[in-house]
Short mmCIF file of C-alpha atoms and ligand atoms in Angstrom, two decimals:
data_model
loop_
_atom_site.label_atom_id
_atom_site.label_comp_id
_atom_site.label_asym_id
_atom_site.label_seq_id
_atom_site.Cartn_x
_atom_site.Cartn_y
_atom_site.Cartn_z
CA UNK A 13 -0.02 0.10 0.02
CA UNK A 14 1.38 3.41 -0.91
CA UNK A 15 1.61 5.94 1.90
CA UNK A 16 -1.08 8.06 0.12
CA UNK A 17 -3.47 5.05 0.21
CA UNK A 18 -2.73 4.59 3.88
CA UNK A 19 -3.92 8.16 4.60
CA UNK A 20 -6.94 7.62 2.35
CA UNK A 21 -7.92 4.40 4.10
CA UNK A 22 -7.49 5.74 7.63
CA UNK A 23 -9.21 9.11 6.98
CA UNK A 24 -12.06 7.71 4.86
CA UNK A 25 -12.69 5.21 7.62
CA UNK A 26 -12.74 8.04 10.18
CA UNK A 27 -15.00 10.45 8.34
CA UNK A 28 -17.25 7.62 7.14
CA UNK A 29 -17.77 6.30 10.69
CA UNK A 30 -19.22 9.43 12.17
CA UNK A 31 -22.87 9.70 13.17
CA UNK A 32 -22.96 13.50 13.05
CA UNK A 33 -23.46 13.86 16.91
CA UNK A 34 -22.02 17.12 18.29
CA UNK A 35 -18.49 16.80 19.75
CA UNK A 36 -17.49 13.74 17.71
CA UNK A 37 -14.63 15.37 15.95
CA UNK A 38 -11.97 16.34 18.44
CA UNK A 39 -10.63 19.49 16.74
CA UNK A 40 -13.97 20.72 15.34
CA UNK A 41 -13.95 24.04 17.19
CA UNK A 42 -16.43 26.84 16.53
CA UNK A 43 -14.76 29.12 13.93
CA UNK A 44 -15.06 31.99 16.51
CA UNK A 45 -12.35 30.21 18.37
CA UNK A 46 -10.37 28.89 15.28
CA UNK A 47 -10.53 30.45 11.83
CA UNK A 48 -11.55 33.85 13.15
CA UNK A 49 -8.48 34.05 15.20
CA UNK A 50 -6.31 32.71 12.51
CA UNK A 51 -7.78 35.15 10.01
CA UNK A 52 -6.93 38.09 12.26
CA UNK A 53 -3.27 36.95 11.95
CA UNK A 54 -3.04 36.35 8.23
CA UNK A 55 -5.73 38.42 6.53
CA UNK A 56 -3.58 41.53 5.99
CA UNK A 57 -1.05 39.55 4.14
CA UNK A 58 -3.45 38.18 1.61
CA UNK A 59 -5.22 39.35 -1.57
CA UNK A 60 -8.85 38.49 -0.80
CA UNK A 61 -9.63 38.50 -4.61
CA UNK A 62 -7.45 35.40 -4.95
CA UNK A 63 -9.18 32.17 -4.04
CA UNK A 64 -8.43 30.58 -0.71
CA UNK A 65 -7.85 26.80 -0.44
CA UNK A 66 -8.59 25.17 2.84
CA UNK A 67 -6.25 22.27 2.41
CA UNK A 68 -7.34 19.20 4.38
CA UNK A 69 -10.55 20.93 5.29
CA UNK A 70 -12.22 17.97 6.97
CA UNK A 71 -15.97 18.69 7.47
CA UNK A 72 -15.73 22.27 6.30
CA UNK A 73 -16.44 23.94 9.65
CA UNK A 74 -13.61 26.54 9.18
CA UNK A 75 -14.02 26.63 5.43
CA UNK A 76 -17.51 28.08 5.43
CA UNK A 77 -16.44 30.70 7.90
CA UNK A 78 -13.44 31.68 5.76
CA UNK A 79 -15.86 31.98 2.74
CA UNK A 80 -17.18 35.20 4.35
CA UNK A 81 -13.80 36.76 3.78
CA UNK A 82 -12.51 35.61 0.34
CA UNK A 83 -14.08 35.92 -3.10
CA UNK A 84 -13.94 32.13 -3.48
CA UNK A 85 -13.01 29.36 -1.08
CA UNK A 86 -12.25 25.67 -2.10
CA UNK A 87 -12.10 23.07 0.66
CA UNK A 88 -9.89 20.05 -0.33
CA UNK A 89 -9.70 16.76 1.28
CA UNK A 90 -8.24 13.29 0.83
CA UNK A 91 -11.39 11.67 2.03
CA UNK A 92 -14.49 11.66 -0.11
CA UNK A 93 -16.59 11.13 2.98
CA UNK A 94 -15.34 14.38 4.47
CA UNK A 95 -16.09 16.16 1.17
CA UNK A 96 -19.59 14.79 1.36
CA UNK A 97 -20.15 15.99 4.93
CA UNK A 98 -18.65 19.41 4.14
CA UNK A 99 -21.01 19.84 1.08
CA UNK A 100 -24.02 18.94 3.17
CA UNK A 101 -23.19 20.69 6.49
CA UNK A 102 -21.04 23.63 5.36
CA UNK A 103 -22.35 24.78 2.05
CA UNK A 104 -21.83 28.44 1.04
CA UNK A 105 -22.55 30.23 -2.16
CA UNK A 106 -18.77 30.94 -2.92
CA UNK A 107 -17.43 27.70 -1.28
CA UNK A 108 -16.92 24.37 -2.98
CA UNK A 109 -15.36 21.07 -1.84
CA UNK A 110 -13.41 18.48 -3.76
CA UNK A 111 -11.00 15.61 -3.29
CA UNK A 112 -7.30 16.42 -3.48
CA UNK A 113 -4.51 14.50 -1.99
CA UNK A 114 -1.83 16.98 -0.79
CA UNK A 115 0.69 14.24 -1.67
CA UNK A 116 -0.03 14.63 -5.31
CA UNK A 117 1.82 17.66 -6.67
CA UNK A 118 0.54 16.67 -10.09
CA UNK A 119 -3.07 17.25 -8.96
CA UNK A 120 -2.13 20.43 -7.14
CA UNK A 121 -0.59 21.68 -10.29
CA UNK A 122 -3.78 20.85 -12.22
CA UNK A 123 -5.81 22.82 -9.69
CA UNK A 124 -3.46 25.73 -10.13
CA UNK A 125 -3.95 25.53 -13.90
CA UNK A 126 -7.74 25.77 -13.31
CA UNK A 127 -7.93 28.55 -10.69
CA UNK A 128 -4.59 30.31 -10.76
CA UNK A 129 -2.54 31.54 -7.73
CA UNK A 130 -4.38 30.84 -4.44
CA UNK A 131 -4.02 31.59 -0.76
CA UNK A 132 -3.75 28.39 1.31
CA UNK A 133 -5.10 27.83 4.78
CA UNK A 134 -4.09 24.67 6.63
CA UNK A 135 -5.16 23.81 10.06
CA UNK A 136 -3.82 20.71 11.84
CA UNK A 137 -2.97 18.79 8.53
CA UNK A 138 0.83 18.78 8.07
CA UNK A 139 1.48 17.18 11.43
CA UNK A 140 -0.85 14.33 10.43
CA UNK A 141 1.57 13.29 7.70
CA UNK A 142 4.73 11.25 8.25
CA UNK A 143 7.82 13.43 8.27
CA UNK A 144 9.02 11.60 5.10
CA UNK A 145 5.92 13.01 3.26
CA UNK A 146 6.39 16.64 4.27
CA UNK A 147 8.59 17.61 1.33
CA UNK A 148 5.99 16.24 -1.15
CA UNK A 149 3.16 18.08 0.58
CA UNK A 150 5.12 21.33 0.51
CA UNK A 151 5.79 20.85 -3.25
CA UNK A 152 2.07 20.74 -3.71
CA UNK A 153 1.53 23.79 -1.64
CA UNK A 154 4.11 25.69 -3.73
CA UNK A 155 2.23 24.88 -6.79
CA UNK A 156 -1.03 26.07 -5.31
CA UNK A 157 0.46 29.38 -4.09
CA UNK A 158 2.04 30.33 -7.32
CA UNK A 159 3.63 33.78 -7.21
CA UNK A 160 0.97 35.65 -5.38
CA UNK A 161 -0.60 33.27 -2.79
CA UNK A 162 -0.08 33.26 0.99
CA UNK A 163 0.11 30.28 3.10
CA UNK A 164 -1.16 30.22 6.76
CA UNK A 165 -0.61 27.12 8.73
CA UNK A 166 -1.30 26.25 12.27
CA UNK A 167 0.04 22.93 13.54
CA UNK A 168 0.72 21.27 16.88
CA UNK A 169 3.94 22.47 18.48
CA UNK A 170 6.68 20.59 20.44
CA UNK A 171 4.63 21.26 23.64
CA UNK A 172 1.74 19.15 22.26
CA UNK A 173 3.30 15.74 23.09
CA UNK A 174 3.96 16.37 26.77
CA UNK A 175 0.55 18.13 26.97
CA UNK A 176 -1.24 14.98 25.67
CA UNK A 177 0.80 12.81 27.91
CA UNK A 178 -0.23 14.87 30.98
CA UNK A 179 -3.88 15.13 29.89
CA UNK A 180 -4.24 11.39 29.40
CA UNK A 181 -2.46 10.65 32.66
CA UNK A 182 -4.82 12.89 34.55
CA UNK A 183 -8.17 12.34 32.84
CA UNK A 184 -7.75 9.38 30.46
CA UNK A 185 -7.99 9.62 26.63
CA UNK A 186 -10.66 12.11 25.56
CA UNK A 187 -13.28 10.00 23.56
CA UNK A 188 -12.75 12.17 20.39
CA UNK A 189 -9.04 11.41 20.41
CA UNK A 190 -9.62 7.69 21.01
CA UNK A 191 -11.87 7.63 17.86
CA UNK A 192 -9.00 9.03 15.83
CA UNK A 193 -6.63 6.34 17.15
CA UNK A 194 -9.17 3.63 16.31
CA UNK A 195 -8.55 4.40 12.61
CA UNK A 196 -4.80 3.95 12.88
CA UNK A 197 -4.35 7.72 12.59
CA UNK A 198 -1.14 8.40 14.40
CA UNK A 199 -0.02 12.06 14.34
CA UNK A 200 3.54 12.45 13.18
CA UNK A 201 5.08 15.37 15.07
CA UNK A 202 6.10 18.54 13.43
CA UNK A 203 7.86 21.15 15.48
CA UNK A 204 8.15 24.93 15.13
CA UNK A 205 11.89 24.48 14.74
CA UNK A 206 11.41 22.41 11.62
CA UNK A 207 10.00 25.42 9.80
CA UNK A 208 13.31 26.58 8.28
CA UNK A 209 14.13 23.16 6.92
CA UNK A 210 10.56 22.53 5.67
CA UNK A 211 10.26 25.90 4.05
CA UNK A 212 13.82 26.89 3.11
CA UNK A 213 14.63 30.48 2.73
CA UNK A 214 15.70 30.10 -0.87
CA UNK A 215 12.17 29.04 -1.80
CA UNK A 216 9.95 30.75 0.89
CA UNK A 217 9.70 34.01 2.80
CA UNK A 218 8.53 33.64 6.33
CA UNK A 219 6.31 36.66 6.97
CA UNK A 220 5.31 35.83 10.52
CA UNK A 221 5.25 33.06 13.14
CA UNK A 222 4.42 32.57 16.67
CA UNK A 223 2.76 30.35 19.36
CA UNK A 224 -0.93 29.36 19.02
CA UNK A 225 -3.29 26.52 19.99
CA UNK A 226 -5.67 24.22 18.33
CA UNK A 227 -8.89 24.46 20.17
CA UNK A 228 -10.92 21.23 20.60
CA UNK A 229 -14.45 20.32 21.51
CA UNK A 230 -13.38 18.46 24.55
CA UNK A 231 -14.25 19.98 28.01
CA UNK A 232 -12.44 18.69 31.06
CA UNK A 233 -14.17 17.98 34.40
CA UNK A 234 -12.77 21.33 35.53
CA UNK A 235 -14.96 22.95 32.89
CA UNK A 236 -11.82 23.96 30.83
CA UNK A 237 -11.92 23.44 27.10
CA UNK A 238 -8.84 21.54 25.85
CA UNK A 239 -6.58 23.72 23.72
CA UNK A 240 -3.58 21.85 22.30
CA UNK A 241 -0.35 23.88 22.10
CA UNK A 242 0.41 24.88 18.53
CA UNK A 243 2.29 27.32 16.37
CA UNK A 244 1.35 29.23 13.31
CA UNK A 245 3.30 30.50 10.37
CA UNK A 246 2.52 32.80 7.42
CA UNK A 247 4.69 32.24 4.36
CA UNK A 248 4.83 33.10 0.70
CA UNK A 249 7.00 31.87 -2.16
CA UNK A 250 10.21 33.76 -2.52
CA UNK A 251 9.97 36.40 -5.24
CA UNK A 252 12.65 35.85 -7.83
CA UNK A 253 14.49 38.98 -8.65
CA UNK A 254 14.46 39.75 -12.42
CA UNK A 255 17.96 39.46 -13.91
C1 LIG B 308 -6.94 17.09 12.16
S1 LIG B 308 -7.90 17.08 10.68
C2 LIG B 308 -8.16 18.80 10.43
C3 LIG B 308 -9.36 19.21 9.56
C4 LIG B 308 -9.59 20.65 9.31
N1 LIG B 308 -8.40 21.34 8.87
C5 LIG B 308 -10.03 21.42 10.56
O1 LIG B 308 -9.28 22.12 11.10
O2 LIG B 308 -11.19 21.10 10.98
C6 LIG B 308 -6.71 16.69 9.37
C7 LIG B 308 -7.44 16.53 8.06
O3 LIG B 308 -6.46 16.33 7.07
C8 LIG B 308 -6.94 15.42 6.06
N2 LIG B 308 -5.89 14.76 5.33
C9 LIG B 308 -5.03 13.76 5.87
N3 LIG B 308 -4.17 13.41 4.83
C10 LIG B 308 -4.43 14.12 3.85
C11 LIG B 308 -3.87 14.17 2.54
N4 LIG B 308 -2.81 13.39 2.13
N5 LIG B 308 -4.39 15.13 1.68
C12 LIG B 308 -5.38 15.88 1.99
N6 LIG B 308 -6.01 15.91 3.17
C13 LIG B 308 -5.54 14.95 4.14
C14 LIG B 308 -7.85 14.44 6.91
O4 LIG B 308 -8.80 13.74 6.14
C15 LIG B 308 -8.43 15.42 7.93
O5 LIG B 308 -9.61 15.82 7.57
#
């Protein structure tokens, strides 16, 4: 089985198994606590007339919020079951959803041919890939961005692993997380100090980075909502100087 098929099997299994009950999807935060805060960080760097691609959009919760702020938004996913949920639950006039494996630079290139340069939003996707697949995913992102697009990513940080260990030790595994593990989805870690090697400065310009969190739908017995330590980065492709 190719690694891409491994992701497809696991994620299609995950998205296909959901009943639609509230709180089933661990990271499915209200956009007021997710995309809205992200947007406040990256909006000023983007041209809102360019399309925005929500890469690995899941059920489209954040995508439909982002559609209020860009001329056109396209949510892309490896899992057809996620695309189906997004189309049903998070439709918007200027939003559409389609299957795209981020590990296919060829398909990313075809989408770029179709829509031109695009901004890319990516929440909690890159760290789900095995480190050996990061370079291919970034090749796809590069194609989607073209010369004018801006990438915003928010991914778990180096503090996430000890955070989860402590959380599970104190309270046991949150049910939403256990559901992810049932589908053999094992997050590969990606750390903020990998940014420079993943997005080398001869190909990318880092516009801004800093600490963040991925808000979840899981509430602890203390009443606190679990927010997993994360980091964000805003990047664009390096502009080549004319000779
Ligand atoms: C943790 S979820 C985040 C979903 C969404 N970004 C959000 O914040 O609600 C990671 C998503 O990445 C998708 N994904 C995993 N591997 C992928 C791949 N190779 N190409 C595209 N999407 C992928 C999964 O199906 C899943 O929906």
